[in-house]
């Protein structure tokens, strides 16, 4: 695979982007770009946004192209405490009248009221 080909790269935040020469990707916002995979095949994706250009060791000006559909999907992290909103140490609790809810160990003093 040539160094001039546009390839996939994972950013520090975990997002997959296209990585290639700025001269090839600078006018591709909103357009389809060809990305070369490790196995030698090529795929086409739509460029959502071009990042800030930067220089690499050999002096080439490179850029990240952020792709459509590449946004990270937030995952459900479990129940939240009904009192403070924390997600740490949350368990199902019942108040004195039997109404159920979720409370963290810090907020659960045994006298909660979920009503």
mmCIF file of C-alpha atoms in Angstrom:
data_model
loop_
_atom_site.group_PDB
_atom_site.id
_atom_site.type_symbol
_atom_site.label_atom_id
_atom_site.label_comp_id
_atom_site.label_asym_id
_atom_site.label_seq_id
_atom_site.Cartn_x
_atom_site.Cartn_y
_atom_site.Cartn_z
ATOM 1 C CA UNK A 1 0.000 0.000 0.000
ATOM 2 C CA UNK A 2 1.408 3.358 -1.031
ATOM 3 C CA UNK A 3 1.854 6.196 1.461
ATOM 4 C CA UNK A 4 -0.151 8.479 -0.845
ATOM 5 C CA UNK A 5 -3.326 6.397 -0.616
ATOM 6 C CA UNK A 6 -6.144 7.451 1.685
ATOM 7 C CA UNK A 7 -6.542 4.910 4.499
ATOM 8 C CA UNK A 8 -8.509 4.421 7.709
ATOM 9 C CA UNK A 9 -7.094 5.606 11.019
ATOM 10 C CA UNK A 10 -8.518 5.659 14.545
ATOM 11 C CA UNK A 11 -8.306 8.969 16.446
ATOM 12 C CA UNK A 12 -7.465 9.334 20.145
ATOM 13 C CA UNK A 13 -11.186 9.690 20.864
ATOM 14 C CA UNK A 14 -11.870 6.338 19.163
ATOM 15 C CA UNK A 15 -13.488 7.671 15.989
ATOM 16 C CA UNK A 16 -12.576 6.092 12.632
ATOM 17 C CA UNK A 17 -11.504 8.696 10.055
ATOM 18 C CA UNK A 18 -9.937 8.744 6.605
ATOM 19 C CA UNK A 19 -6.256 9.742 6.639
ATOM 20 C CA UNK A 20 -4.599 11.079 3.517
ATOM 21 C CA UNK A 21 -2.800 13.914 1.770
ATOM 22 C CA UNK A 22 -4.362 17.343 2.190
ATOM 23 C CA UNK A 23 -3.958 18.060 -1.533
ATOM 24 C CA UNK A 24 -6.204 15.063 -2.333
ATOM 25 C CA UNK A 25 -8.831 15.576 0.388
ATOM 26 C CA UNK A 26 -9.140 19.373 0.738
ATOM 27 C CA UNK A 27 -12.242 19.754 -1.476
ATOM 28 C CA UNK A 28 -14.074 16.548 -0.541
ATOM 29 C CA UNK A 29 -16.466 17.827 2.152
ATOM 30 C CA UNK A 30 -19.917 16.398 1.401
ATOM 31 C CA UNK A 31 -18.523 14.171 -1.380
ATOM 32 C CA UNK A 32 -17.627 10.500 -1.624
ATOM 33 C CA UNK A 33 -13.988 9.508 -1.139
ATOM 34 C CA UNK A 34 -12.233 6.202 -1.813
ATOM 35 C CA UNK A 35 -10.503 4.646 1.178
ATOM 36 C CA UNK A 36 -8.007 1.790 0.860
ATOM 37 C CA UNK A 37 -8.284 -0.998 3.443
ATOM 38 C CA UNK A 38 -5.482 -3.161 4.863
ATOM 39 C CA UNK A 39 -6.665 -6.172 2.852
ATOM 40 C CA UNK A 40 -6.136 -4.222 -0.391
ATOM 41 C CA UNK A 41 -9.797 -3.585 -1.148
ATOM 42 C CA UNK A 42 -11.288 -0.125 -1.537
ATOM 43 C CA UNK A 43 -14.440 1.284 0.024
ATOM 44 C CA UNK A 44 -16.301 4.536 -0.567
ATOM 45 C CA UNK A 45 -17.570 6.800 2.229
ATOM 46 C CA UNK A 46 -18.974 10.336 2.378
ATOM 47 C CA UNK A 47 -16.728 12.965 3.955
ATOM 48 C CA UNK A 48 -18.567 14.964 6.636
ATOM 49 C CA UNK A 49 -15.759 17.398 7.501
ATOM 50 C CA UNK A 50 -12.039 17.974 6.895
ATOM 51 C CA UNK A 51 -9.782 18.441 9.897
ATOM 52 C CA UNK A 52 -6.865 20.826 10.295
ATOM 53 C CA UNK A 53 -3.887 19.922 8.044
ATOM 54 C CA UNK A 54 -0.619 18.856 9.698
ATOM 55 C CA UNK A 55 2.880 17.938 8.509
ATOM 56 C CA UNK A 56 4.437 14.513 8.998
ATOM 57 C CA UNK A 57 8.134 13.564 9.179
ATOM 58 C CA UNK A 58 8.700 13.473 5.405
ATOM 59 C CA UNK A 59 7.206 16.988 5.042
ATOM 60 C CA UNK A 60 3.936 15.865 3.484
ATOM 61 C CA UNK A 61 0.821 17.780 4.502
ATOM 62 C CA UNK A 62 -1.750 15.273 5.803
ATOM 63 C CA UNK A 63 -5.318 15.622 7.060
ATOM 64 C CA UNK A 64 -8.110 13.645 8.726
ATOM 65 C CA UNK A 65 -11.424 13.422 6.873
ATOM 66 C CA UNK A 66 -14.288 12.816 9.295
ATOM 67 C CA UNK A 67 -16.801 10.432 7.755
ATOM 68 C CA UNK A 68 -20.603 10.305 7.719
ATOM 69 C CA UNK A 69 -21.899 7.723 10.159
ATOM 70 C CA UNK A 70 -18.669 7.774 12.127
ATOM 71 C CA UNK A 71 -20.170 9.396 15.199
ATOM 72 C CA UNK A 72 -19.847 7.345 18.344
ATOM 73 C CA UNK A 73 -23.132 5.965 19.615
ATOM 74 C CA UNK A 74 -23.530 6.486 23.348
ATOM 75 C CA UNK A 75 -24.178 3.264 25.186
ATOM 76 C CA UNK A 76 -26.624 2.802 28.016
ATOM 77 C CA UNK A 77 -24.600 2.931 31.221
ATOM 78 C CA UNK A 78 -27.251 1.521 33.526
ATOM 79 C CA UNK A 79 -29.671 3.114 35.952
ATOM 80 C CA UNK A 80 -29.085 6.545 37.472
ATOM 81 C CA UNK A 81 -29.655 7.520 41.075
ATOM 82 C CA UNK A 82 -33.065 9.231 41.355
ATOM 83 C CA UNK A 83 -31.652 11.603 43.985
ATOM 84 C CA UNK A 84 -28.286 12.820 42.630
ATOM 85 C CA UNK A 85 -28.109 11.376 39.073
ATOM 86 C CA UNK A 86 -24.939 9.335 39.682
ATOM 87 C CA UNK A 87 -24.395 6.017 37.880
ATOM 88 C CA UNK A 88 -21.915 4.634 40.439
ATOM 89 C CA UNK A 89 -23.075 2.161 43.055
ATOM 90 C CA UNK A 90 -26.705 2.416 41.976
ATOM 91 C CA UNK A 91 -29.140 -0.225 43.204
ATOM 92 C CA UNK A 92 -32.877 -0.688 43.329
ATOM 93 C CA UNK A 93 -34.285 0.714 46.561
ATOM 94 C CA UNK A 94 -37.706 1.087 48.139
ATOM 95 C CA UNK A 95 -38.929 3.891 50.338
ATOM 96 C CA UNK A 96 -40.943 3.330 53.533
ATOM 97 C CA UNK A 97 -44.239 3.225 51.604
ATOM 98 C CA UNK A 98 -42.920 0.512 49.236
ATOM 99 C CA UNK A 99 -42.399 2.725 46.171
ATOM 100 C CA UNK A 100 -39.405 1.515 44.166
ATOM 101 C CA UNK A 101 -36.664 3.568 42.581
ATOM 102 C CA UNK A 102 -32.908 3.725 42.108
ATOM 103 C CA UNK A 103 -30.471 5.155 44.630
ATOM 104 C CA UNK A 104 -26.691 5.157 44.979
ATOM 105 C CA UNK A 105 -25.135 3.975 48.240
ATOM 106 C CA UNK A 106 -24.193 7.551 49.106
ATOM 107 C CA UNK A 107 -27.810 8.809 48.916
ATOM 108 C CA UNK A 108 -29.518 5.724 50.369
ATOM 109 C CA UNK A 109 -29.857 6.460 54.077
ATOM 110 C CA UNK A 110 -32.799 4.084 54.562
ATOM 111 C CA UNK A 111 -35.362 6.898 54.700
ATOM 112 C CA UNK A 112 -35.688 7.794 51.004
ATOM 113 C CA UNK A 113 -38.929 9.039 49.504
ATOM 114 C CA UNK A 114 -39.506 8.296 45.804
ATOM 115 C CA UNK A 115 -43.049 9.711 45.739
#
